[in-house]
Coordinates of N, CA and C and ligand atoms in Angstrom, one line a residue:
X1 N 111.8 50.2 -229.1 CA 110.7 49.4 -228.6 C 110.4 49.7 -227.2
X2 N 109.1 49.5 -226.8 CA 108.8 49.6 -225.4 C 108.2 51.0 -225.0
X3 N 108.4 52.0 -225.9 CA 107.9 53.3 -225.6 C 106.5 53.4 -226.3
X4 N 105.5 54.0 -225.6 CA 104.2 54.0 -226.2 C 103.5 55.2 -225.8
X5 N 103.6 56.3 -226.7 CA 103.1 57.6 -226.4 C 101.6 57.6 -226.2
X6 N 100.9 56.7 -227.0 CA 99.4 56.7 -226.8 C 99.0 56.4 -225.4
X7 N 99.7 55.5 -224.8 CA 99.3 55.1 -223.4 C 99.8 56.2 -222.4
X8 N 100.9 56.8 -222.7 CA 101.4 57.8 -221.7 C 100.8 59.2 -222.0
X9 N 99.5 59.3 -222.0 CA 98.9 60.6 -222.2 C 99.3 61.5 -221.1
X10 N 99.6 62.7 -221.4 CA 100.0 63.7 -220.5 C 98.9 64.7 -220.2
X11 N 98.1 64.4 -219.2 CA 96.9 65.2 -219.0 C 97.2 66.6 -218.6
X12 N 98.4 66.8 -218.0 CA 98.7 68.2 -217.6 C 98.9 69.1 -218.9
X13 N 99.6 68.4 -219.8 CA 99.9 69.1 -221.1 C 98.5 69.4 -221.8
X14 N 97.7 68.4 -221.7 CA 96.4 68.5 -222.4 C 95.6 69.7 -221.8
X15 N 95.7 69.9 -220.6 CA 95.0 71.0 -220.0 C 95.3 72.4 -220.6
X16 N 96.5 72.5 -221.2 CA 96.8 73.8 -221.9 C 96.4 73.8 -223.4
X17 N 95.9 72.6 -223.8 CA 95.4 72.6 -225.2 C 94.1 73.3 -225.3
X18 N 93.9 74.1 -226.4 CA 92.6 74.7 -226.6 C 91.8 73.9 -227.5
X19 N 90.9 73.2 -227.0 CA 90.0 72.3 -227.8 C 88.9 73.1 -228.4
X20 N 88.2 72.5 -229.4 CA 87.1 73.2 -230.1 C 86.0 73.5 -229.1
X21 N 85.9 72.7 -228.1 CA 84.8 72.9 -227.1 C 85.2 74.2 -226.4
X22 N 86.4 74.4 -226.0 CA 86.8 75.6 -225.3 C 86.7 76.8 -226.2
X23 N 86.9 76.6 -227.5 CA 86.7 77.8 -228.4 C 85.2 78.1 -228.7
X24 N 84.4 77.3 -228.1 CA 82.9 77.4 -228.2 C 82.5 77.2 -229.7
X25 N 83.2 76.3 -230.4 CA 82.8 76.0 -231.7 C 81.5 75.1 -231.6
X26 N 80.9 74.9 -232.8 CA 79.6 74.2 -232.8 C 79.9 72.7 -232.4
X27 N 79.1 72.2 -231.5 CA 79.3 70.8 -231.0 C 79.0 69.8 -232.1
X28 N 79.8 68.8 -232.3 CA 79.5 67.8 -233.4 C 78.3 67.0 -233.1
X29 N 77.6 66.5 -234.1 CA 76.4 65.7 -233.9 C 76.8 64.4 -233.2
X30 N 75.9 63.9 -232.4 CA 76.2 62.7 -231.6 C 75.9 61.4 -232.5
X31 N 75.2 61.7 -233.6 CA 74.9 60.6 -234.5 C 75.2 60.9 -236.0
X32 N 75.4 59.9 -236.8 CA 75.6 60.2 -238.2 C 74.3 60.4 -238.8
X33 N 74.3 61.1 -240.0 CA 73.0 61.3 -240.7 C 72.5 60.0 -241.3
X34 N 71.2 59.9 -241.4 CA 70.6 58.8 -242.1 C 70.5 59.1 -243.6
X35 N 70.9 58.2 -244.5 CA 70.8 58.5 -245.9 C 69.4 58.8 -246.3
X36 N 69.2 59.6 -247.4 CA 67.9 59.8 -248.0 C 67.3 58.5 -248.4
X37 N 66.0 58.4 -248.3 CA 65.2 57.2 -248.7 C 65.7 55.9 -248.1
X38 N 66.3 56.0 -246.9 CA 66.9 54.9 -246.3 C 65.8 53.8 -245.9
X39 N 66.2 52.6 -246.0 CA 65.3 51.5 -245.5 C 65.6 51.3 -244.1
X40 N 64.6 51.5 -243.2 CA 64.9 51.4 -241.8 C 64.2 50.2 -241.2
X41 N 64.8 49.4 -240.3 CA 64.2 48.2 -239.8 C 64.1 48.4 -238.3
X42 N 62.9 48.3 -237.7 CA 62.7 48.4 -236.3 C 63.2 47.2 -235.6
X43 N 64.0 47.4 -234.5 CA 64.4 46.3 -233.7 C 63.5 46.1 -232.5
X44 N 63.7 45.0 -231.8 CA 62.8 44.7 -230.6 C 63.3 45.6 -229.5
X45 N 62.4 46.5 -228.9 CA 62.9 47.4 -227.9 C 63.2 46.7 -226.6
X46 N 64.0 47.4 -225.8 CA 64.4 46.9 -224.5 C 63.3 46.3 -223.6
X47 N 62.2 47.0 -223.5 CA 61.1 46.5 -222.7 C 60.4 45.2 -223.2
X48 N 60.7 44.9 -224.4 CA 60.0 43.7 -225.0 C 60.9 42.5 -225.2
X49 N 62.2 42.7 -224.9 CA 63.1 41.6 -225.0 C 62.9 40.6 -223.9
X50 N 62.7 39.3 -224.2 CA 62.4 38.3 -223.2 C 63.6 37.4 -222.9
X51 N 64.7 37.5 -223.7 CA 65.8 36.6 -223.5 C 66.9 37.2 -222.6
X52 N 67.8 36.3 -222.2 CA 69.0 36.8 -221.5 C 68.8 36.9 -220.0
X53 N 68.4 35.7 -219.4 CA 68.3 35.7 -217.9 C 69.4 35.0 -217.2
X54 N 70.5 34.7 -217.9 CA 71.6 34.0 -217.2 C 72.3 34.9 -216.2
X55 N 72.6 34.3 -215.0 CA 73.3 35.2 -214.0 C 74.6 35.8 -214.5
X56 N 74.9 37.0 -214.1 CA 76.1 37.7 -214.6 C 77.4 36.9 -214.2
X57 N 77.5 36.4 -213.0 CA 78.7 35.8 -212.6 C 79.0 34.5 -213.5
X58 N 77.9 33.8 -213.8 CA 78.1 32.6 -214.7 C 78.4 33.1 -216.1
X59 N 77.8 34.1 -216.5 CA 78.1 34.7 -217.9 C 79.6 35.1 -218.0
X60 N 80.1 35.7 -217.0 CA 81.5 36.2 -217.0 C 82.4 34.9 -216.9
X61 N 82.0 34.0 -216.1 CA 82.8 32.7 -216.0 C 82.9 32.0 -217.4
X62 N 81.7 31.9 -218.0 CA 81.6 31.1 -219.2 C 82.2 31.8 -220.5
X63 N 82.3 33.1 -220.5 CA 82.8 33.8 -221.7 C 84.0 33.3 -222.3
X64 N 84.0 33.0 -223.5 CA 85.2 32.6 -224.3 C 85.1 33.2 -225.7
X65 N 86.2 33.2 -226.4 CA 86.1 33.6 -227.8 C 85.7 32.4 -228.6
X66 N 84.6 32.5 -229.3 CA 84.1 31.4 -230.1 C 84.1 31.8 -231.6
X67 N 84.7 31.0 -232.4 CA 85.0 31.3 -233.8 C 84.1 30.5 -234.8
X68 N 83.3 29.6 -234.3 CA 82.4 28.9 -235.2 C 81.2 28.4 -234.4
X69 N 80.1 28.2 -235.1 CA 78.9 27.8 -234.5 C 78.0 26.9 -235.4
X70 N 76.7 26.9 -235.2 CA 75.8 26.1 -236.0 C 75.5 26.9 -237.2
X71 N 74.6 26.3 -238.1 CA 74.2 27.1 -239.2 C 72.8 27.6 -239.0
X72 N 72.3 27.7 -237.7 CA 71.0 28.3 -237.4 C 71.1 29.8 -237.5
X73 N 70.1 30.4 -238.0 CA 70.2 31.9 -238.1 C 69.9 32.5 -236.7
X74 N 70.4 33.7 -236.5 CA 70.0 34.5 -235.3 C 68.6 34.9 -235.4
X75 N 67.9 35.1 -234.3 CA 66.6 35.8 -234.4 C 66.8 37.3 -234.4
X76 N 65.7 38.0 -234.8 CA 65.8 39.5 -234.7 C 65.9 39.9 -233.2
X77 N 65.2 39.1 -232.3 CA 65.3 39.4 -230.9 C 66.7 39.3 -230.4
X78 N 67.4 38.3 -230.9 CA 68.8 38.1 -230.4 C 69.7 39.3 -230.9
X79 N 69.5 39.6 -232.2 CA 70.3 40.8 -232.7 C 69.9 42.1 -232.0
X80 N 68.7 42.3 -231.7 CA 68.2 43.5 -231.0 C 68.9 43.5 -229.6
X81 N 68.9 42.4 -229.0 CA 69.6 42.3 -227.6 C 71.1 42.7 -227.7
X82 N 71.8 42.2 -228.7 CA 73.2 42.5 -228.8 C 73.4 44.0 -229.1
X83 N 72.6 44.5 -230.0 CA 72.8 45.9 -230.3 C 72.5 46.8 -229.2
X84 N 71.4 46.5 -228.4 CA 71.0 47.3 -227.3 C 72.2 47.2 -226.2
X85 N 72.7 46.0 -226.0 CA 73.7 45.8 -225.0 C 75.0 46.5 -225.4
X86 N 75.3 46.7 -226.6 CA 76.6 47.3 -227.0 C 76.6 48.7 -227.3
X87 N 75.4 49.3 -227.5 CA 75.4 50.8 -227.8 C 74.0 51.4 -227.6
X88 N 73.1 50.7 -226.9 CA 71.7 51.1 -226.8 C 71.6 52.4 -226.0
X89 N 70.7 53.3 -226.5 CA 70.3 54.5 -225.8 C 69.1 54.1 -224.9
X90 N 69.2 54.5 -223.6 CA 68.2 54.1 -222.6 C 67.0 55.1 -222.6
X91 N 67.3 56.3 -222.9 CA 66.3 57.4 -222.8 C 66.5 58.3 -223.9
X92 N 65.6 58.4 -224.9 CA 65.9 59.3 -226.1 C 66.2 60.7 -225.7
X93 N 65.7 61.1 -224.6 CA 65.9 62.5 -224.2 C 67.3 62.8 -223.7
X94 N 68.0 61.7 -223.4 CA 69.4 61.8 -222.9 C 70.3 60.7 -223.6
X95 N 70.4 60.9 -224.9 CA 71.1 59.9 -225.8 C 72.6 59.7 -225.5
X96 N 73.1 60.6 -224.7 CA 74.5 60.4 -224.3 C 74.8 59.4 -223.3
X97 N 73.7 58.9 -222.6 CA 73.8 57.9 -221.6 C 73.3 56.6 -222.2
X98 N 74.2 55.6 -222.3 CA 73.9 54.4 -223.0 C 74.2 53.2 -222.2
X99 N 74.1 52.0 -222.8 CA 74.4 50.8 -222.1 C 75.9 50.6 -221.9
X100 N 76.7 51.4 -222.6 CA 78.1 51.4 -222.4 C 78.6 52.8 -222.0
X101 N 79.7 52.8 -221.2 CA 80.2 54.1 -220.8 C 81.0 54.7 -222.0
X102 N 81.2 56.0 -221.9 CA 82.1 56.7 -222.9 C 82.7 57.9 -222.3
X103 N 84.0 58.1 -222.6 CA 84.7 59.2 -222.0 C 84.0 60.5 -222.3
X104 N 83.6 61.3 -221.3 CA 82.9 62.5 -221.6 C 81.5 62.3 -222.2
X105 N 81.0 61.1 -222.3 CA 79.8 60.8 -222.9 C 79.8 61.2 -224.4
X106 N 80.9 61.1 -225.0 CA 81.1 61.6 -226.4 C 80.6 60.6 -227.5
X107 N 80.7 59.3 -227.1 CA 80.2 58.2 -228.0 C 80.6 58.4 -229.4
X108 N 81.9 58.2 -229.7 CA 82.5 58.4 -231.0 C 82.4 57.1 -231.8
X109 N 81.8 56.1 -231.3 CA 81.8 54.8 -232.0 C 80.5 54.5 -232.7
X110 N 80.6 54.1 -233.9 CA 79.4 53.7 -234.7 C 79.5 52.2 -234.9
X111 N 78.3 51.5 -235.0 CA 78.3 50.1 -235.3 C 77.7 49.8 -236.6
X112 N 78.5 49.0 -237.4 CA 78.0 48.5 -238.7 C 78.0 47.0 -238.6
X113 N 77.1 46.4 -239.4 CA 77.0 44.9 -239.4 C 77.0 44.4 -240.8
X114 N 77.7 43.2 -240.9 CA 77.5 42.4 -242.1 C 76.6 41.3 -241.6
X115 N 75.4 41.3 -242.1 CA 74.4 40.3 -241.7 C 74.5 39.1 -242.7
X116 N 74.8 38.0 -242.2 CA 74.8 36.7 -243.0 C 73.6 35.9 -242.8
X117 N 73.3 35.6 -241.5 CA 72.1 34.7 -241.2 C 71.4 35.3 -240.0
X118 N 70.4 36.1 -240.3 CA 69.4 36.6 -239.3 C 68.0 36.5 -239.8
X119 N 67.2 35.8 -239.1 CA 65.8 35.6 -239.5 C 65.2 37.0 -239.9
X120 N 64.5 37.1 -241.0 CA 63.7 38.3 -241.4 C 64.6 39.4 -242.0
X121 N 65.9 39.3 -241.9 CA 66.8 40.3 -242.5 C 67.5 39.8 -243.7
X122 N 67.5 40.6 -244.8 CA 68.3 40.1 -245.9 C 69.8 40.3 -245.7
X123 N 70.5 39.5 -246.3 CA 72.0 39.6 -246.2 C 72.5 40.9 -246.7
X124 N 73.4 41.5 -246.0 CA 73.9 42.8 -246.5 C 74.6 43.6 -245.3
X125 N 74.9 44.8 -245.6 CA 75.5 45.7 -244.7 C 74.5 46.7 -244.1
X126 N 74.6 46.8 -242.8 CA 73.6 47.7 -242.1 C 74.4 48.6 -241.1
X127 N 73.7 49.6 -240.7 CA 74.3 50.5 -239.6 C 73.2 50.6 -238.5
X128 N 73.7 50.5 -237.2 CA 72.8 50.6 -236.1 C 72.5 52.1 -235.8
X129 N 71.2 52.4 -235.5 CA 70.8 53.7 -235.1 C 70.4 53.7 -233.6
X130 N 71.4 54.0 -232.7 CA 71.1 53.8 -231.3 C 69.9 54.6 -230.8
X131 N 69.7 55.8 -231.4 CA 68.7 56.7 -230.8 C 67.3 56.1 -231.0
X132 N 67.0 55.5 -232.1 CA 65.7 54.9 -232.4 C 65.7 53.4 -232.3
X133 N 66.8 52.8 -232.0 CA 67.0 51.4 -231.9 C 66.4 50.7 -233.2
X134 N 67.0 51.2 -234.3 CA 66.7 50.7 -235.6 C 68.0 50.3 -236.4
X135 N 67.8 49.6 -237.5 CA 68.9 49.4 -238.4 C 68.6 50.2 -239.7
X136 N 69.7 50.7 -240.3 CA 69.5 51.2 -241.6 C 70.3 50.3 -242.6
X137 N 69.6 49.9 -243.6 CA 70.2 49.0 -244.6 C 71.0 49.9 -245.5
X138 N 72.3 49.5 -245.7 CA 73.2 50.3 -246.5 C 73.5 49.7 -247.9
X139 N 73.7 48.4 -248.0 CA 74.1 47.9 -249.3 C 74.1 46.3 -249.2
X140 N 74.1 45.7 -250.4 CA 74.3 44.3 -250.5 C 75.8 44.0 -250.1
X141 N 76.0 42.8 -249.8 CA 77.4 42.4 -249.4 C 77.4 41.1 -248.8
X142 N 78.5 40.5 -248.7 CA 78.6 39.2 -248.0 C 79.9 39.1 -247.2
X143 N 79.9 38.2 -246.3 CA 81.1 38.0 -245.5 C 82.3 37.6 -246.4
X144 N 82.0 36.8 -247.4 CA 83.1 36.4 -248.4 C 83.8 37.6 -248.9
X145 N 83.1 38.7 -249.2 CA 83.8 39.9 -249.7 C 84.5 40.6 -248.6
X146 N 83.9 40.7 -247.4 CA 84.5 41.4 -246.3 C 85.7 40.7 -245.7
X147 N 85.7 39.4 -245.8 CA 86.7 38.6 -245.2 C 88.1 38.8 -245.8
X148 N 88.1 39.3 -247.0 CA 89.4 39.7 -247.6 C 90.1 40.8 -246.7
X149 N 89.3 41.5 -245.9 CA 89.9 42.5 -245.0 C 90.4 41.9 -243.7
X150 N 90.4 40.6 -243.6 CA 90.8 40.1 -242.3 C 92.1 39.2 -242.3
X151 N 92.9 39.6 -243.3 CA 94.3 39.1 -243.3 C 94.4 37.5 -243.3
X152 N 93.4 36.9 -244.0 CA 93.5 35.5 -244.2 C 93.0 34.7 -243.0
X153 N 92.4 35.4 -242.0 CA 91.9 34.6 -240.8 C 90.7 33.8 -241.2
X154 N 90.6 32.7 -240.6 CA 89.5 31.8 -241.0 C 88.5 31.7 -239.8
X155 N 87.4 32.4 -240.0 CA 86.3 32.3 -239.0 C 85.0 32.3 -239.7
X156 N 84.0 32.0 -238.9 CA 82.6 31.9 -239.3 C 81.9 33.1 -238.6
X157 N 80.8 33.5 -239.2 CA 80.0 34.6 -238.5 C 78.6 34.6 -239.1
X158 N 77.6 34.6 -238.2 CA 76.2 34.9 -238.7 C 76.0 36.4 -238.8
X159 N 76.7 37.1 -237.9 CA 76.8 38.5 -238.0 C 78.2 39.0 -237.7
X160 N 78.7 39.9 -238.5 CA 80.0 40.5 -238.2 C 79.8 41.9 -237.8
X161 N 80.3 42.2 -236.6 CA 80.2 43.6 -236.1 C 81.5 44.4 -236.6
X162 N 81.3 45.6 -237.1 CA 82.5 46.4 -237.4 C 82.2 47.7 -236.6
X163 N 83.2 48.1 -235.8 CA 83.0 49.3 -235.0 C 83.9 50.4 -235.6
X164 N 83.3 51.5 -236.0 CA 84.1 52.6 -236.5 C 84.2 53.7 -235.5
X165 N 85.2 54.6 -235.7 CA 85.3 55.8 -234.8 C 85.1 57.0 -235.7
X166 N 84.3 58.0 -235.1 CA 84.2 59.3 -235.7 C 85.0 60.2 -234.8
X167 N 86.3 60.4 -235.1 CA 87.2 61.0 -234.1 C 86.8 62.4 -233.6
X168 N 86.2 63.2 -234.5 CA 86.0 64.6 -234.1 C 85.0 64.7 -232.9
X169 N 84.1 63.7 -232.8 CA 83.2 63.8 -231.6 C 84.0 63.8 -230.3
X170 N 85.1 63.0 -230.3 CA 85.9 63.0 -229.1 C 86.9 64.2 -229.1
X171 N 87.5 64.5 -230.3 CA 88.5 65.5 -230.3 C 87.9 66.9 -230.0
X172 N 86.7 67.1 -230.3 CA 86.0 68.4 -229.9 C 86.2 68.7 -228.5
X173 N 86.2 67.7 -227.6 CA 86.4 67.9 -226.2 C 87.8 67.6 -225.7
X174 N 88.3 66.5 -226.2 CA 89.6 66.0 -225.6 C 90.8 66.1 -226.4
X175 N 90.7 66.8 -227.5 CA 91.9 67.1 -228.4 C 92.8 65.8 -228.6
X176 N 94.1 66.0 -228.2 CA 95.0 64.9 -228.6 C 94.9 63.7 -227.7
X177 N 94.1 63.7 -226.7 CA 93.9 62.5 -225.9 C 92.8 61.6 -226.5
X178 N 92.2 62.0 -227.6 CA 91.0 61.4 -228.1 C 91.3 59.9 -228.6
X179 N 92.4 59.7 -229.2 CA 92.6 58.4 -229.8 C 92.6 57.3 -228.7
X180 N 93.3 57.7 -227.6 CA 93.3 56.7 -226.5 C 91.9 56.5 -225.9
X181 N 91.2 57.6 -225.7 CA 89.9 57.5 -225.1 C 88.9 56.7 -226.0
X182 N 89.0 56.9 -227.3 CA 88.1 56.1 -228.2 C 88.5 54.6 -228.1
X183 N 89.7 54.3 -228.1 CA 90.1 52.9 -228.0 C 89.7 52.3 -226.7
X184 N 89.7 53.1 -225.6 CA 89.2 52.5 -224.3 C 87.7 52.3 -224.4
X185 N 87.0 53.3 -225.0 CA 85.6 53.1 -225.2 C 85.3 51.8 -226.0
X186 N 86.1 51.5 -227.0 CA 85.8 50.4 -227.9 C 85.9 49.1 -227.0
X187 N 86.8 49.0 -226.1 CA 87.0 47.8 -225.2 C 85.7 47.6 -224.5
X188 N 85.0 48.6 -224.0 CA 83.8 48.4 -223.3 C 82.7 47.8 -224.2
X189 N 82.6 48.4 -225.4 CA 81.6 48.0 -226.3 C 81.8 46.5 -226.6
X190 N 83.0 46.1 -226.9 CA 83.3 44.7 -227.3 C 83.1 43.7 -226.1
X191 N 83.5 44.2 -224.9 CA 83.2 43.3 -223.8 C 81.7 43.1 -223.6
X192 N 81.0 44.1 -223.7 CA 79.5 44.0 -223.6 C 79.0 43.0 -224.7
X193 N 79.6 43.0 -225.9 CA 79.1 42.1 -226.9 C 79.5 40.6 -226.4
X194 N 80.7 40.4 -225.9 CA 81.1 39.1 -225.4 C 80.1 38.6 -224.4
X195 N 79.8 39.4 -223.4 CA 78.9 39.0 -222.3 C 77.5 38.8 -222.8
X196 N 77.0 39.7 -223.6 CA 75.7 39.6 -224.1 C 75.5 38.4 -224.9
X197 N 76.5 38.0 -225.7 CA 76.4 36.8 -226.5 C 76.3 35.6 -225.6
X198 N 77.2 35.5 -224.6 CA 77.2 34.4 -223.7 C 75.8 34.3 -223.0
X199 N 75.3 35.4 -222.6 CA 74.0 35.4 -221.8 C 72.9 34.8 -222.6
X200 N 73.0 34.8 -223.9 CA 71.8 34.3 -224.7 C 72.3 33.1 -225.6
X201 N 73.4 32.5 -225.2 CA 73.8 31.3 -225.9 C 74.4 31.4 -227.3
X202 N 74.9 32.6 -227.5 CA 75.7 32.9 -228.8 C 77.2 33.0 -228.5
X203 N 78.0 33.0 -229.5 CA 79.4 33.1 -229.3 C 80.0 34.4 -230.0
X204 N 81.0 35.0 -229.4 CA 81.6 36.2 -230.0 C 83.1 36.0 -230.1
X205 N 83.7 36.7 -231.0 CA 85.2 36.7 -231.1 C 85.6 38.1 -231.5
X206 N 86.4 38.8 -230.7 CA 87.0 40.1 -231.1 C 88.0 39.9 -232.2
X207 N 88.0 40.8 -233.2 CA 88.9 40.7 -234.3 C 89.6 42.1 -234.4
X208 N 90.9 42.1 -233.9 CA 91.7 43.3 -233.9 C 92.6 43.3 -235.1
X209 N 92.9 42.2 -235.7 CA 93.8 42.1 -236.8 C 93.0 42.2 -238.1
X210 N 93.2 43.3 -238.8 CA 92.4 43.5 -240.1 C 93.2 44.5 -241.0
X211 N 92.8 44.5 -242.2 CA 93.4 45.4 -243.2 C 92.6 46.7 -243.2
X212 N 93.2 47.7 -242.7 CA 92.5 49.0 -242.5 C 91.9 49.5 -243.8
X213 N 92.7 49.5 -244.9 CA 92.2 50.1 -246.1 C 91.0 49.3 -246.7
X214 N 91.1 48.0 -246.6 CA 90.1 47.1 -247.2 C 88.8 47.3 -246.4
X215 N 88.8 47.3 -245.1 CA 87.5 47.4 -244.4 C 86.9 48.8 -244.5
X216 N 87.8 49.8 -244.4 CA 87.3 51.2 -244.6 C 86.6 51.3 -246.0
X217 N 87.2 50.7 -247.0 CA 86.6 50.7 -248.3 C 85.3 49.9 -248.4
X218 N 85.3 48.7 -247.7 CA 84.1 47.9 -247.8 C 82.9 48.6 -247.2
X219 N 83.2 49.4 -246.2 CA 82.1 50.1 -245.5 C 81.8 51.5 -246.2
X220 N 82.6 51.8 -247.2 CA 82.5 53.0 -248.0 C 82.6 54.2 -247.0
X221 N 83.6 54.2 -246.2 CA 83.7 55.3 -245.2 C 84.5 56.5 -245.8
X222 N 84.1 57.7 -245.4 CA 84.9 58.8 -245.7 C 86.0 58.9 -244.6
X223 N 87.2 58.4 -245.0 CA 88.2 58.1 -244.0 C 88.8 59.4 -243.4
X224 N 88.5 60.6 -243.9 CA 88.8 61.8 -243.3 C 88.0 62.0 -242.0
X225 N 86.9 61.3 -241.9 CA 86.0 61.5 -240.8 C 85.7 60.3 -240.0
X226 N 86.0 59.1 -240.5 CA 85.5 57.9 -239.8 C 86.4 56.7 -240.3
X227 N 86.8 55.9 -239.4 CA 87.6 54.7 -239.7 C 87.2 53.5 -238.9
X228 N 87.4 52.3 -239.4 CA 87.2 51.1 -238.6 C 88.2 51.0 -237.5
X229 N 87.8 50.6 -236.3 CA 88.8 50.5 -235.3 C 88.8 49.1 -234.6
X230 N 87.7 48.3 -234.8 CA 87.6 47.0 -234.1 C 86.5 46.3 -234.7
X231 N 86.5 45.0 -234.6 CA 85.5 44.1 -235.2 C 85.2 42.9 -234.3
X232 N 84.1 42.2 -234.5 CA 83.8 41.0 -233.8 C 82.9 40.1 -234.6
X233 N 83.1 38.8 -234.5 CA 82.1 37.9 -235.1 C 81.1 37.4 -234.1
X234 N 80.0 37.1 -234.6 CA 78.9 36.5 -233.7 C 78.4 35.2 -234.4
X235 N 78.4 34.1 -233.6 CA 77.8 32.9 -234.1 C 76.8 32.3 -233.2
X236 N 75.9 31.5 -233.8 CA 74.9 30.9 -232.9 C 75.3 29.5 -232.6
Ligands
FMN1 C1 91.8 43.5 -228.8 C2 91.6 42.1 -229.2 C3 91.9 41.7 -230.5 C4 91.7 40.4 -230.9 N1 91.9 40.0 -232.2 C5 91.7 38.8 -232.6 C6 91.9 38.5 -234.0 O1 92.2 39.3 -234.8 N2 91.6 37.2 -234.4 C7 91.2 36.2 -233.5 O2 90.9 35.1 -233.9 N3 91.0 36.5 -232.2 C8 91.3 37.8 -231.7 N4 91.1 38.1 -230.4 C9 90.6 37.1 -229.4 C10 91.8 36.6 -228.6 O3 92.6 35.7 -229.3 C11 91.2 35.9 -227.4 O4 90.5 36.8 -226.5 C12 92.3 35.2 -226.6 O5 92.9 34.1 -227.3 C13 91.8 34.7 -225.2 O6 90.7 33.7 -225.4 P1 89.3 33.9 -224.7 O7 88.7 35.2 -225.3 O8 88.5 32.7 -225.1 O9 89.5 34.1 -223.2 C14 91.3 39.4 -230.0 C15 91.0 39.8 -228.6 C16 91.1 41.1 -228.3 C17 90.8 41.5 -226.9

């Protein structure tokens, strides 16, 4: 116990690794493909969002993990705000630069949602499309089904965020350092969710304890290419 190779990345050794980028292999796509005949939902764009004027210092001070809330639904504007703050693309011509930092601007993290209570959205599983600031509807589902993947934890959520990693996006450039870098990226994403929630009167709670197989299965992931790495609940 006490030894942790993931933390003790040896960058000198990594310099001698020949990554796929060095081999000039084709660069992996920055975004997942959108399924054929997908139902796309436009979110409220950055310039039209009117909420979230709380001072940053107060937001940081007030942030707490909140595991239950009211039974009021989130508005689409609130959800748009959270998605933009946690993975939004600021300029479509430069999609590698977002509201969150990412090692080498590789952005290996994807955002899935279990929507329970959001005005104008039907209950179900969605994926965020950062480039166009849209949601793609994936399938029916409910938190009751997903919750089996949370090891008996008892929490409430109007929206559950699931963050997955597409490791090859990072491995292409950073080889064996990628796992660590992806996990560091995930911390930024979740912290932005916490602060964004507080800034608009919502509550978030990070959920790191989950059943890997059950959540990967719930989101129907091809686990050779993509796996759940982190989650969070959002309540109003
Ligand atoms: C990486 C990480 C994983 C966490 N996993 C869980 C979890 O599985 N379940 C839970 O109820 N809270 C979880 N939390 C929330 C912590 O319990 C919480 O941050 C901690 O108790 C401090 O409280 P605060 O966030 O209100 O300051 C997690 C937090 C982090 C950062």
